[in-house]
Structures are given as structure tokens and as C-alpha cells.
mmCIF file of C-alpha atoms in Angstrom:
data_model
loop_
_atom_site.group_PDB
_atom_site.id
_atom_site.type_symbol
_atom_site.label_atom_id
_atom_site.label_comp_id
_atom_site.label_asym_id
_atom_site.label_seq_id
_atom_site.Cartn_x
_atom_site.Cartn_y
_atom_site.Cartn_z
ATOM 1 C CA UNK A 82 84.713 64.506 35.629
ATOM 2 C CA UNK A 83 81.938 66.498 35.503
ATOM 3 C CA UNK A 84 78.359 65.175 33.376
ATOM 4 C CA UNK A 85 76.569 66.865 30.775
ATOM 5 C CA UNK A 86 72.920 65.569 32.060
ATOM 6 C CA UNK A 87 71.904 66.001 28.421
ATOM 7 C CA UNK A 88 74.242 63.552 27.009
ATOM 8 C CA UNK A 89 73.277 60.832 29.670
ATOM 9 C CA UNK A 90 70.123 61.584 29.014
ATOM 10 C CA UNK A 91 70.783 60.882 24.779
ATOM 11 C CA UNK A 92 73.100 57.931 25.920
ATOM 12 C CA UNK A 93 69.977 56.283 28.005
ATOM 13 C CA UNK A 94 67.649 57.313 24.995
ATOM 14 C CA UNK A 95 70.094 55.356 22.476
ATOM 15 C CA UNK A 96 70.444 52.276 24.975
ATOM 16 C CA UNK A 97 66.687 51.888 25.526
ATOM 17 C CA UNK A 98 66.106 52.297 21.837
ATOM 18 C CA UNK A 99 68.457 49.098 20.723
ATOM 19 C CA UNK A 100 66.845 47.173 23.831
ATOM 20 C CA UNK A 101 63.690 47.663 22.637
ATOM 21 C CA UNK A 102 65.080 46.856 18.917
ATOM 22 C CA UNK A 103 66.478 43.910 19.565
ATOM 23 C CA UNK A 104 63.977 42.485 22.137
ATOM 24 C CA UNK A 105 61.165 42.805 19.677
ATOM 25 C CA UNK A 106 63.058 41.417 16.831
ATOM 26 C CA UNK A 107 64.037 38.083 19.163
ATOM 27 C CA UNK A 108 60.908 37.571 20.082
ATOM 28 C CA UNK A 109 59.621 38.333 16.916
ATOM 29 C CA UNK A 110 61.872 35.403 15.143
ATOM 30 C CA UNK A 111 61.162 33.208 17.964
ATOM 31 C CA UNK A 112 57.748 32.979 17.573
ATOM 32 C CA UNK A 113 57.485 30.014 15.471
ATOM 33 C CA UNK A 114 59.543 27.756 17.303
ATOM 34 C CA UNK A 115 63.281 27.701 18.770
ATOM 35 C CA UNK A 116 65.984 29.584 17.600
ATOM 36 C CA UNK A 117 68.414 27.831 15.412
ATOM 37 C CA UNK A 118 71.162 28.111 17.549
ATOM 38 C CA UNK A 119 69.791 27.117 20.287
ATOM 39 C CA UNK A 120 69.291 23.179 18.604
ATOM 40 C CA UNK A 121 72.885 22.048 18.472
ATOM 41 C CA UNK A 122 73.746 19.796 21.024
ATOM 42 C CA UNK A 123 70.332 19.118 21.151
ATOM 43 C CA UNK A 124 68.195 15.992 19.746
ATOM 44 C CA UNK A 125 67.306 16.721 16.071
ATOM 45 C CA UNK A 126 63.467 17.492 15.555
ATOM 46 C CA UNK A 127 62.349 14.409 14.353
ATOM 47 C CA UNK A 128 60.136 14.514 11.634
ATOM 48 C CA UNK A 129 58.362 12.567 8.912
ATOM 49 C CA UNK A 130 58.100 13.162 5.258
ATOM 50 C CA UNK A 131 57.413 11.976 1.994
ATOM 51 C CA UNK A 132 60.451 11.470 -0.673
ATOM 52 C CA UNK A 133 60.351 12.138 -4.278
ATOM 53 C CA UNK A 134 59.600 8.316 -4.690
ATOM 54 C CA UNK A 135 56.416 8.725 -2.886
ATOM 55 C CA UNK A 136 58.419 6.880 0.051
ATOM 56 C CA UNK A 137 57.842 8.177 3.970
ATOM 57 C CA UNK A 138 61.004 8.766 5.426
ATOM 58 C CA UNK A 139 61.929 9.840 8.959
ATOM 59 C CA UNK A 140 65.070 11.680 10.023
ATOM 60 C CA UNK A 141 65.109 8.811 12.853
ATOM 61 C CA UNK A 142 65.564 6.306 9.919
ATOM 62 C CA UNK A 143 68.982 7.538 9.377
ATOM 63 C CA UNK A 144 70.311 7.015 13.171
ATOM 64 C CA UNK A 145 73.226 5.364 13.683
ATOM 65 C CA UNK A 146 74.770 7.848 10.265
ATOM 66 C CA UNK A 147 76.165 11.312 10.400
ATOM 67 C CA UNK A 148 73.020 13.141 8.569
ATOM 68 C CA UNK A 149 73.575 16.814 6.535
ATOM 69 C CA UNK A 150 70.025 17.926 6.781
ATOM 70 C CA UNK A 151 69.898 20.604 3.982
ATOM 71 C CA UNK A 152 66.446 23.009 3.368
ATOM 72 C CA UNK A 153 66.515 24.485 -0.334
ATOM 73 C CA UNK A 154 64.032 25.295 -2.618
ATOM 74 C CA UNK A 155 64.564 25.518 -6.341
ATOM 75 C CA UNK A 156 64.362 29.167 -6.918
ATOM 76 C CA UNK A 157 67.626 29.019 -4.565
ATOM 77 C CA UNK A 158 70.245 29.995 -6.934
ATOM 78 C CA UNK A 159 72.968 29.880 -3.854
ATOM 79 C CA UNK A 160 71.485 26.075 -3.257
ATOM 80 C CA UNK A 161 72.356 24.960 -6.660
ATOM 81 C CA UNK A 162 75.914 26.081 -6.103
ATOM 82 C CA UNK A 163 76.163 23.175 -3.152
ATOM 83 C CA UNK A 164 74.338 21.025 -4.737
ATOM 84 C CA UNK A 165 77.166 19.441 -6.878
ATOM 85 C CA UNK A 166 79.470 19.388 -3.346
ATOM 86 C CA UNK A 167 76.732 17.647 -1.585
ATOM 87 C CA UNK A 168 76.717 15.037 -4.466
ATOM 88 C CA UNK A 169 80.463 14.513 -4.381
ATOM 89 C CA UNK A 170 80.648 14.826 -0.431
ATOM 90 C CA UNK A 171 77.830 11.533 -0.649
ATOM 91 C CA UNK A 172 80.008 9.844 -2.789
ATOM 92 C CA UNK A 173 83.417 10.349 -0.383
ATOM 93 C CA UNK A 174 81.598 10.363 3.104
ATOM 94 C CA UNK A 175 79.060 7.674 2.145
ATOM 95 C CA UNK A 176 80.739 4.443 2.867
ATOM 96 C CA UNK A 177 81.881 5.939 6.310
ATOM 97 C CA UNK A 178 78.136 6.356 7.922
ATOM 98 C CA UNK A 179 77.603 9.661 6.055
ATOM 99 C CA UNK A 180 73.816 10.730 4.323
ATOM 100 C CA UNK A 181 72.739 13.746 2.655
ATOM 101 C CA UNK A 182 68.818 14.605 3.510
ATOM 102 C CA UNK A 183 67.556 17.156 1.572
ATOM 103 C CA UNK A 184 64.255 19.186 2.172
ATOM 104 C CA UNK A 185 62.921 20.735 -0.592
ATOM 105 C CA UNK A 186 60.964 24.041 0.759
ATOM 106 C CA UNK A 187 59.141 25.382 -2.053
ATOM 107 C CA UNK A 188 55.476 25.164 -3.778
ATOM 108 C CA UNK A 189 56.771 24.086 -7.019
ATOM 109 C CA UNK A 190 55.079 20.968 -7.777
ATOM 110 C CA UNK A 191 57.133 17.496 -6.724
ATOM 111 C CA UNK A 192 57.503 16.901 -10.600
ATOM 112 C CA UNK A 193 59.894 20.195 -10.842
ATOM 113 C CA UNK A 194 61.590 19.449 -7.888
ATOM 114 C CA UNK A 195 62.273 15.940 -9.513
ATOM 115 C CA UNK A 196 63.116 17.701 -12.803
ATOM 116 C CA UNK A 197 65.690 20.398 -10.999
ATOM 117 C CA UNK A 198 67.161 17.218 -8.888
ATOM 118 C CA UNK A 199 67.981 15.547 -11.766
ATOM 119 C CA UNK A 200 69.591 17.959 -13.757
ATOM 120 C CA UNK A 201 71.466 18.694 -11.098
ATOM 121 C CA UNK A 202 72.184 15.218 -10.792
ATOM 122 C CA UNK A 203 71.517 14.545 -6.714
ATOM 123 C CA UNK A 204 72.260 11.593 -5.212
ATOM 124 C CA UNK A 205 70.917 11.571 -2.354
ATOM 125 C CA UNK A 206 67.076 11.346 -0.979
ATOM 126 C CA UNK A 207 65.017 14.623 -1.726
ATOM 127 C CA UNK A 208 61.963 15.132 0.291
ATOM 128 C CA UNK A 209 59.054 17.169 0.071
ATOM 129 C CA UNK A 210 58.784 19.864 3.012
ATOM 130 C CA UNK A 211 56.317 21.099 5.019
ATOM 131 C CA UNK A 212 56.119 24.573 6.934
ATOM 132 C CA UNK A 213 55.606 23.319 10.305
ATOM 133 C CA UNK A 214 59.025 20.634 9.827
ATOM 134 C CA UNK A 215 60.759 24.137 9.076
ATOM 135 C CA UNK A 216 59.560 25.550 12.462
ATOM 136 C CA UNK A 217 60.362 22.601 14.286
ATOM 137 C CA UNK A 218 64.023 23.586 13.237
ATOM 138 C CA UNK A 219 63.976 27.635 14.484
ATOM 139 C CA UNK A 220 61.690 28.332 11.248
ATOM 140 C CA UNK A 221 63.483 27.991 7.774
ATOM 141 C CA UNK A 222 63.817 31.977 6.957
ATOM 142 C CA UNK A 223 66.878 31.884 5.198
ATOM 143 C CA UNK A 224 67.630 29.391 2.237
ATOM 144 C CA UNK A 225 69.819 27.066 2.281
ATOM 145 C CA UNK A 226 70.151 26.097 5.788
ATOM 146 C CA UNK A 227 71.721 23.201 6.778
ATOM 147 C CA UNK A 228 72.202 21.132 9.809
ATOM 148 C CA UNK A 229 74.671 18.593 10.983
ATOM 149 C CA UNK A 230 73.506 15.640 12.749
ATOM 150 C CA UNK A 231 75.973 12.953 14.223
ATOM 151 C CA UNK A 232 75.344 9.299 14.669
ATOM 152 C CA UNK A 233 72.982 9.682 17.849
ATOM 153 C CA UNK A 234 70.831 12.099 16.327
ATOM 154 C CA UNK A 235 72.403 15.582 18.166
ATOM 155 C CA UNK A 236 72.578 18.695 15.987
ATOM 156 C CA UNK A 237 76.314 18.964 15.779
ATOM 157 C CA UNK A 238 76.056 22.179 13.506
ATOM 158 C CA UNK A 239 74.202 24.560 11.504
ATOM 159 C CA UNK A 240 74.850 26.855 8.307
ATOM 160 C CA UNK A 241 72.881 29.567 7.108
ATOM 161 C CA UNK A 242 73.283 30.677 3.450
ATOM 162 C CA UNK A 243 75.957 29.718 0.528
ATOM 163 C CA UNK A 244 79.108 28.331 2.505
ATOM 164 C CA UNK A 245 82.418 27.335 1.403
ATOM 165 C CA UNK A 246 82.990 23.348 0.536
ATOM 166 C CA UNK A 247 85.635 23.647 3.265
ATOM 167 C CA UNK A 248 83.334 24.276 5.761
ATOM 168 C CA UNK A 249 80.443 21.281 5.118
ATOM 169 C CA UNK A 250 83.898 18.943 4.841
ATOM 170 C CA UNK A 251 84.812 20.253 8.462
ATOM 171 C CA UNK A 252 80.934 20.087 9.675
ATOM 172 C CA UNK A 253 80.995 16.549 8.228
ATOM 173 C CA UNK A 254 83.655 15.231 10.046
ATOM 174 C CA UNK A 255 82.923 16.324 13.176
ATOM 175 C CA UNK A 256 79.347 14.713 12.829
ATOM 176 C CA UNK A 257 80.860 11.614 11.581
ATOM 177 C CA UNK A 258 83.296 11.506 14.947
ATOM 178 C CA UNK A 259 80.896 11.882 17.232
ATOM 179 C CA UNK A 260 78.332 9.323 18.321
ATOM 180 C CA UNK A 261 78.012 5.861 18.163
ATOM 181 C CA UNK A 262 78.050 4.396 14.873
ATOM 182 C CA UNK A 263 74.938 1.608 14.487
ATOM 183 C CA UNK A 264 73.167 -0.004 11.559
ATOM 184 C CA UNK A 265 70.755 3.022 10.333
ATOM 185 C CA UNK A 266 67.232 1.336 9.046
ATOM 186 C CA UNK A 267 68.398 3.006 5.680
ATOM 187 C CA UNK B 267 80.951 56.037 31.953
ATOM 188 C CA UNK B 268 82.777 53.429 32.125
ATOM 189 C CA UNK B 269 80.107 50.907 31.829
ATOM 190 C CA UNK B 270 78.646 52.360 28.611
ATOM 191 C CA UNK B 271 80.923 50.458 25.936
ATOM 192 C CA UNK B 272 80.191 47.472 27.316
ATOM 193 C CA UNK B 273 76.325 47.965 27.620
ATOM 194 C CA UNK B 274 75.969 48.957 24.157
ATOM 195 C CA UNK B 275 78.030 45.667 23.092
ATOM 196 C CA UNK B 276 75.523 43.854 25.030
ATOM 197 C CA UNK B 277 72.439 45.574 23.283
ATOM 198 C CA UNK B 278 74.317 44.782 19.568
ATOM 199 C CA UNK B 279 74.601 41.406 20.837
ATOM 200 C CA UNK B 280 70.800 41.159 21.736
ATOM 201 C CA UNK B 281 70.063 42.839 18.381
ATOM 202 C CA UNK B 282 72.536 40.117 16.452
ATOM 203 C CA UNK B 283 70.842 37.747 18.177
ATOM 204 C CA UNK B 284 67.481 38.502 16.721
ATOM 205 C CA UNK B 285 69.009 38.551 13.206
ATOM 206 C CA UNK B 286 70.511 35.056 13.595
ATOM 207 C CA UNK B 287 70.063 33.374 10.871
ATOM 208 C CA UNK B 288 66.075 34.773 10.202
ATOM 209 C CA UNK B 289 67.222 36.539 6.929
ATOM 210 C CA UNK B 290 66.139 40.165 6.794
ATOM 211 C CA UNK B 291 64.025 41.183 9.189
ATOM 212 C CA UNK B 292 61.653 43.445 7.546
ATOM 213 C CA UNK B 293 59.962 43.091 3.987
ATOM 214 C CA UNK B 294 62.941 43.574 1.140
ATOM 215 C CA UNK B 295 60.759 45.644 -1.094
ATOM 216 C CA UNK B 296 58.593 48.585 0.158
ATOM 217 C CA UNK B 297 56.539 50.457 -1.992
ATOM 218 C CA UNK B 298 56.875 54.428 -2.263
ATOM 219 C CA UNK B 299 52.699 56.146 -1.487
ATOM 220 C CA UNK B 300 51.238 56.163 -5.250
ATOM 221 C CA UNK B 301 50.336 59.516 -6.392
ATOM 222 C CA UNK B 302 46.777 59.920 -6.515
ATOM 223 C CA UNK B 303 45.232 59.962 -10.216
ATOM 224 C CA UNK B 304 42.082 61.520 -11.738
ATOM 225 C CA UNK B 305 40.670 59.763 -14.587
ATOM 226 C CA UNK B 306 37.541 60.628 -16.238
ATOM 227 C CA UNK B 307 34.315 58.183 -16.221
ATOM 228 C CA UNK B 308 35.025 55.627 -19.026
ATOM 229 C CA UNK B 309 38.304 56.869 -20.051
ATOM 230 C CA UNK B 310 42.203 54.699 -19.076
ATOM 231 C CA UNK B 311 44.729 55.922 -17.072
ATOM 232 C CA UNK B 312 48.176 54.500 -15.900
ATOM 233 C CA UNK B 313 48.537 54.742 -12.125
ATOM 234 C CA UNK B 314 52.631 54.271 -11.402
ATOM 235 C CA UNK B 315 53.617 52.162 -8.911
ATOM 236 C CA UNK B 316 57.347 52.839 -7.405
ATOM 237 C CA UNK B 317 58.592 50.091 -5.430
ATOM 238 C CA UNK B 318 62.407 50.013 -3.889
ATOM 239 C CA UNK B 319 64.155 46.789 -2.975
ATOM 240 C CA UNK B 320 66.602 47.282 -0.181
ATOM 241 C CA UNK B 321 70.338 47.448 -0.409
ATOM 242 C CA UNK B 322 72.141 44.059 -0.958
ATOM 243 C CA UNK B 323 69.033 42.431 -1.899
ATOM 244 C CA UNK B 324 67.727 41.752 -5.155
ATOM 245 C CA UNK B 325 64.445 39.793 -6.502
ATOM 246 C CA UNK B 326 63.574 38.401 -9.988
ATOM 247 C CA UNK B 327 62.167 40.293 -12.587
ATOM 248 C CA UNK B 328 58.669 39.856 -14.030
ATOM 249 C CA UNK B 329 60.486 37.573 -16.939
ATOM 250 C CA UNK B 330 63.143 36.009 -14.787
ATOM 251 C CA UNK B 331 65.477 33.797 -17.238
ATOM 252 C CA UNK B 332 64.788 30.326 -15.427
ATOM 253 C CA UNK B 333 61.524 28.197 -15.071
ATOM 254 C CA UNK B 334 62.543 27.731 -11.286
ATOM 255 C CA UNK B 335 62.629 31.480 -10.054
ATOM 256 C CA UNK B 336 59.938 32.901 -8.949
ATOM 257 C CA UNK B 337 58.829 36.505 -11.058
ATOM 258 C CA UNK B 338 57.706 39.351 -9.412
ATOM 259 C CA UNK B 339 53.840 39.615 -9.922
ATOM 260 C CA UNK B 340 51.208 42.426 -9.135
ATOM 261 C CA UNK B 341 47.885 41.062 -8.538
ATOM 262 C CA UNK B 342 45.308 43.514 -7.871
ATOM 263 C CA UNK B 343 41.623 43.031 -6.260
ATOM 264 C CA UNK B 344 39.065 43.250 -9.031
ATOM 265 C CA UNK B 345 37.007 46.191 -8.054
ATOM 266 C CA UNK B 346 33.570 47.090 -9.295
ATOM 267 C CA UNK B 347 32.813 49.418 -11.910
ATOM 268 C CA UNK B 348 36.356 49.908 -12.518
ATOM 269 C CA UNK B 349 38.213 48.124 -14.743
ATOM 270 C CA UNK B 350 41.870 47.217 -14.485
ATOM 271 C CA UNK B 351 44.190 46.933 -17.230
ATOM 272 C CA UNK B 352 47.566 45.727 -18.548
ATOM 273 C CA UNK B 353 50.117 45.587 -15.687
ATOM 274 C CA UNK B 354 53.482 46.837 -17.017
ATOM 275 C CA UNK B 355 56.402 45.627 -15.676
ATOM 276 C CA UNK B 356 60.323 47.104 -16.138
ATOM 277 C CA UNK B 357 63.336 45.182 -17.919
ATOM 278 C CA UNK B 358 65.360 43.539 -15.285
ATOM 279 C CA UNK B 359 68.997 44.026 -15.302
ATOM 280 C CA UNK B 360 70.971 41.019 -16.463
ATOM 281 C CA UNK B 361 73.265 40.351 -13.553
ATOM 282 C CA UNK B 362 75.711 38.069 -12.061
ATOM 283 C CA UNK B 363 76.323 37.079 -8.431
ATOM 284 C CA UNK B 364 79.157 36.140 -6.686
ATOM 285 C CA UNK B 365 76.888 32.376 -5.900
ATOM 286 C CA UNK B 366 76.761 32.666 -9.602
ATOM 287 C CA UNK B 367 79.382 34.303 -11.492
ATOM 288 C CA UNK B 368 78.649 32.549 -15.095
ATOM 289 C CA UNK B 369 74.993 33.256 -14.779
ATOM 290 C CA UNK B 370 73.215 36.161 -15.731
ATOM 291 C CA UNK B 371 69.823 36.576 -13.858
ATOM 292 C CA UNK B 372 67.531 39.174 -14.454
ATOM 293 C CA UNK B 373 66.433 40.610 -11.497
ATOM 294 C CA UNK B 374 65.334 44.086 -10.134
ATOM 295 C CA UNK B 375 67.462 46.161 -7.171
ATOM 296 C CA UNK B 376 67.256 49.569 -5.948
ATOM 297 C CA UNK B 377 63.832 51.171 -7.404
ATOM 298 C CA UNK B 378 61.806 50.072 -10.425
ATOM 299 C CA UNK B 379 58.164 50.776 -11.403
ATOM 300 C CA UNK B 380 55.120 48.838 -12.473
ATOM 301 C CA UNK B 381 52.110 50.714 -14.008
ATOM 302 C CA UNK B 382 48.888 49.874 -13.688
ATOM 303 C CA UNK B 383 46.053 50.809 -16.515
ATOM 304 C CA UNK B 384 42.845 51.507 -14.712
ATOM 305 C CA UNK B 385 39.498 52.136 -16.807
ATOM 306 C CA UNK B 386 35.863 53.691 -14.820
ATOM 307 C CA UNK B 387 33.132 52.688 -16.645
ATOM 308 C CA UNK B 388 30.633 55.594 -17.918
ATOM 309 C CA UNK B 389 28.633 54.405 -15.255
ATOM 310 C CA UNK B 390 30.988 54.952 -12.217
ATOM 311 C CA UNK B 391 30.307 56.806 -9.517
ATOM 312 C CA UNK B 392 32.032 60.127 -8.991
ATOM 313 C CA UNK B 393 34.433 60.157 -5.996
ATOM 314 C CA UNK B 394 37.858 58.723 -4.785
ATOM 315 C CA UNK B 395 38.359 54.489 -4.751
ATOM 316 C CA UNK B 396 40.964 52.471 -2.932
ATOM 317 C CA UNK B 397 42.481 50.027 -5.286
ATOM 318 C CA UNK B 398 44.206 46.502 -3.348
ATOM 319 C CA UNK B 399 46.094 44.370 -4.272
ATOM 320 C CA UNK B 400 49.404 42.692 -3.579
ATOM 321 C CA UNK B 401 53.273 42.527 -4.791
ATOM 322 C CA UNK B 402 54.576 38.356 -4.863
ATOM 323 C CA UNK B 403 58.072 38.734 -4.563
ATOM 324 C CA UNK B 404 61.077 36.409 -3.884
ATOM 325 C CA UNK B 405 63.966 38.050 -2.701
ATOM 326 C CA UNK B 406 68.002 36.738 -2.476
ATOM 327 C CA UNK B 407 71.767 38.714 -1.303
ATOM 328 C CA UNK B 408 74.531 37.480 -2.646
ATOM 329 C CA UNK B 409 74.640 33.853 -0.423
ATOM 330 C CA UNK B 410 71.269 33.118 0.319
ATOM 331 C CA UNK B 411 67.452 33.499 -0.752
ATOM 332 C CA UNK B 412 64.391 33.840 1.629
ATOM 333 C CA UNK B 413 60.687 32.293 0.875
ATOM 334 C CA UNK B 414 58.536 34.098 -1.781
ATOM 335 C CA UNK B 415 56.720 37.650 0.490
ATOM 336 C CA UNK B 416 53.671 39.223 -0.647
ATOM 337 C CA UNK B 417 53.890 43.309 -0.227
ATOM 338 C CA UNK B 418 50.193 44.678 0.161
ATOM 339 C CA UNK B 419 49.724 47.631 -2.683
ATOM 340 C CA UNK B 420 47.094 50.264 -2.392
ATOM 341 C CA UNK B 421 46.760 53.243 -4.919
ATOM 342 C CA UNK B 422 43.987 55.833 -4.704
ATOM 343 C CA UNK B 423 41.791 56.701 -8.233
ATOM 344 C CA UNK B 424 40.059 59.791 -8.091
ATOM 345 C CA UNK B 425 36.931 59.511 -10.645
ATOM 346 C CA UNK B 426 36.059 62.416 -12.414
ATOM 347 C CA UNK B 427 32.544 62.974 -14.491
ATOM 348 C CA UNK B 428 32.879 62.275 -18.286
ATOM 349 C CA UNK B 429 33.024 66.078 -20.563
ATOM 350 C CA UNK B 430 29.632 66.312 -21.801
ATOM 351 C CA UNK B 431 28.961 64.603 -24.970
ATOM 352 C CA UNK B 432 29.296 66.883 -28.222
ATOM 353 C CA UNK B 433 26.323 68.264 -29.261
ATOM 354 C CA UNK B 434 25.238 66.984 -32.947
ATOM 355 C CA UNK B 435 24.628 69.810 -35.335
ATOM 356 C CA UNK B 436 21.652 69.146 -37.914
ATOM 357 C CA UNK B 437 23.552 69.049 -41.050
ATOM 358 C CA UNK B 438 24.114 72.389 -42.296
ATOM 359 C CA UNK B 439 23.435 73.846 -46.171
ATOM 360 C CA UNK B 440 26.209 74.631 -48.062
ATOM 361 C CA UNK B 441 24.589 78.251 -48.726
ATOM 362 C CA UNK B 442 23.550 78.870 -45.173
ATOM 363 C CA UNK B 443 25.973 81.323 -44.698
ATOM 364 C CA UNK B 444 25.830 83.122 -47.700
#
């Protein structure tokens, strides 16, 4: 078959385009810290921050529990649609080793944050986030984003945007089967 | 040949893989070049400002309908001798998404417009200013919101001099032109 040089030569044009494309758009996204995706399996970022309460809580206080690690913000209108899942999904999962973190990741002040967790009735601790906890996790860009942690601390899981309630039942589960179950200091 | 399909599934893989999970990845809202406006030395004009907020994607309005969204705000650099004015924003639309279908949020999509009132002082220099400032936006699709951007606006004001004041007649006789 004979080859129009001019057509390879668009073909190689095309390909080197999208190489370049997505090259600087990875590295551009990476720049703050790992990808997402590249986290499960691995040892959840630990990471230290202050509740609602005033409290300090660490993610490592929760070892030993299958942890849904959830970054909202109040503006989040697809956030507040989990929201009352996550509260019912506490309540079922709970007695089994299960705990909802959530990181708030907005500037509102922590008294609206306490005001929208309350009307939306949460159950579970709220803390305050802080840019550089986002990075630690591939950089928060997208909101909600949630990761599953089992009961040794590995990132079973993660979710990006509004999912369906089957899916966090399915992620929970999993994180709840694997890992050893021990007393968590919470 | 052969090899071509499956290069270019490897580059959309490479390109996915840059997307994953980052949200869009470049700003939402982009704003159209502002026409240049000529406004006399101590008289207002309204410099438009079109912005358009890409496909799929939609951000509050100036009066969103909740205490916890974020509104879209133009903040522009105080700049001497010239003073700015009311900002005017649109009406959102009210609108429901599919993460909220019993909620109506007023947001804007596609293009809207802001205007800007700009007044020179008399004392202005003639010539052509750059006016900053910057667009706070927060943008969301329909399953997921991203962290509040900040588009940098410029507009150009071209100042012209002030008409020459009226000259005042002496009061005239009622018989002077007899």
C-alpha cells in the first residue's frame, strides 16, 4: 500500500500534539503532590487537624476502623446530596469498625461550617481543612472527593464527584474487610 | 499503519490521565477582550464586560439563593484620577441540577455581562488607562464543584478632553434687537 507522505506527516503532527497535551497537563496536576490514583494501596497521608469542637484529631487516631475520608466544602451543592447517606451509612456501618471523617475545604468561617453541619444533621466528626492536607492527598481539585481507608490505614478507594449510595456501600465494605480490626484511640 | 490506532489510544490515555480527577483543567469562565471606551474628562461611562462560562459548567450568580454559595464578584483595582462606579451584574437563571432536582439555584452558564461605570475626573489626564481587576468565581457540572478561581479582568478607557465650557452671555436687553 502505497503512503501519502502528507498524511503521515498530519498523522505525526496530530500524535505529537496530544503528547505534548497530555504531558503538560500531567505534570501540570502533579505538581502539588501525588496523583490521586496513585494513593490506593498505599498508606493514607496522615495528617492532623482541628475538629469543629476545637479538638485535634489525626487520621492515625482512627486505625484499627474502616475510615471514609470525605473533602467538601459548603458551597458544594453535590456534597449536601451525600451528606444524609454518610449520616445513615455511620449509623449502619458504625458498630462494625466503620467512621466517617469529614474535611471541610472552604474559607467560610468554622461557625458556618457548624451551622451547615447541623442542619444537615452530621454525625460524624467535621474538621477544619487546610490546603497543604489537600495536597498531601493528589491536591483536592474536585469537590467532594472521598477516600476509603481500611483498618491498617491503606487507601482502599477513591471517588471524585456526586456518586451513587450504591457505590460508598460497596467502597465501605471492602474497607471494612480488609485489615486487621484493633481498638482505634477514638 | 497498523500501529496508529493503538498509539493514539495511548496518547488519550496519557491525556485522561492528566484529567483524573483534577476537575477542569483550564479556568471555567474566560472573559471575551472589552471594547475599548472613550469617555470625556469628568463625565460616566459603562464599560461592558462579556464573560462566557464553559459548556457543562455553571457558577453562581451575583445574588446566589443560599448563604453558603459563593456569588460571582468583580473587584476592580482603584485607579487614580478615575473613578469607578456601580458594578452591574445580570439575573441568574433559576435552575435545577440533576445533584439537585428540587432546588432552584441561580447561577450563570454560557455568556452573561457585567458593566462597569467608570468616571475621569476634570482633572484627568488625556490618554488611554488600563483598568485591573479580577472575576471571584466558583464554578460546579452537574456532580461536582471545584474551589472558588479568580479570572484577571483588564478593560482599556480611552480619556477624552472635556467640550469647552459654554461661554456666559452678559444678560441681554429685551430691546436689543429691535
Amino acid at each position: 500500500m502505497k503512503r501519502n507522505p502528507l498524511i503521515l506527516v498530519f498523522i505525526a503532527a496530530v500524535v505529537a500534539a496530544m503528547l505534548f497535551a497530555g504531558i503538560h497537563i500531567a505534570r501540570k496536576n502533579h505538581a502539588g503532590g501525588v496523583a490521586p490514583g496513585q494513593l490506593i494501596g498505599q498508606t493514607a497521608p496522615d495528617f492532623e487537624l482541628q475538629s469543629l469542637e476545637g479538638k485535634s484529631v489525626k487520621l492515625s487516631d482512627f486505625r484499627g476502623k474502616a475510615v471514609l475520608l470525605n473533602f467538601w466544602a459548603t458551597y458544594c451543592g453535590p456534597c449536601k446530596i451525600e451528606m444524609p447517606w454518610f449520616v445513615e451509612l455511620q449509623k449502619e456501618y458504625g458498630p462494625q469498625g466503620f467512621q466517617i471523617v469529614g474535611v471541610a475545604m472552604d474559607d467560610a468561617s468554622s461557625e458556618d461550617i457548624a451551622k451547615f453541619a447541623k442542619e444537615m444533621g452530621v454525625n460524624y466528626p467535621i474538621l477544619l481543612g487546610k490546603e497543604s492536607v489537600g495536597q498531601s492527598y493528589g491536591g483536592v481539585g474536585v469537590l467532594p472527593t472521598t477516600f476509603f481507608v481500611d483498618r491498617d490505614g491503606k487507601i482502599t478507594d477513591r471517588e471524585f464527584g456526586l456518586q451513587s449510595r450504591s457505590v460508598f456501600v460497596a467502597n465501605i465494605k471492602k474497607a471494612l474487610s480488609q485489615g486487621q480490626a484493633v481498638q482505634a484511640r477514638r | 499503519m497498523r500501529q496508529t490506532p493503538a498509539i493514539g489510544l495511548l496518547l488519550l490515555s496519557a491525556f485522561l490521565y492528566g484529567q483524573d480527577g483534577h476537575g477542569p483543567t483550564g479556568p471555567v469562565v474566560k472573559m471575551a477582550p472589552a471594547p475599548l471606551v472613550t469617555v470625556r474628562q469628568g463625565k460616566a461611562a459603562t464599560v461592558p464586560l462579556s464573560f462566557r462560562v464553559s459548556s457543562g459548567y455553571h457558577i453562581n450568580s451575583n445574588r446566589p439563593k443560599s448563604e453558603f454559595l459563593i456569588p460571582t464578584i468583580l473587584k476592580i483595582d482603584a485607579i487614580t484620577d478615575i473613578v469607578i462606579g456601580k458594578t452591574t451584574y445580570p439575573d441568574g437563571r433559576d435552575m435545577s441540577f440533576a445533584f439537585a432536582p428540587d432546588e432552584k439555584l441561580n447561577v450563570y452558564t454560557g455568556d452573561f455581562e457585567v458593566d462597569v461605570l467608570v468616571r475621569p475626573l476634570h482633572t484627568v489626564q488625556v490618554g488611554k488607562y488600563v483598568v485591573r481587576g479580577i472575576l471571584k468565581y466558583q464554578a460546579c457540572d452537574n456532580a461536582a464543584c471545584y474551589p472558588p478561581k479568580q479570572l484577571p479582568v483588564s478593560f482599556d478607557v480611552r480619556i477624552a478632553k472635556a467640550p469647552p465650557a459654554p461661554r456666559k452671555n452678559p444678560a441681554q436687553s429685551p430691546h436689543a434687537h429691535r
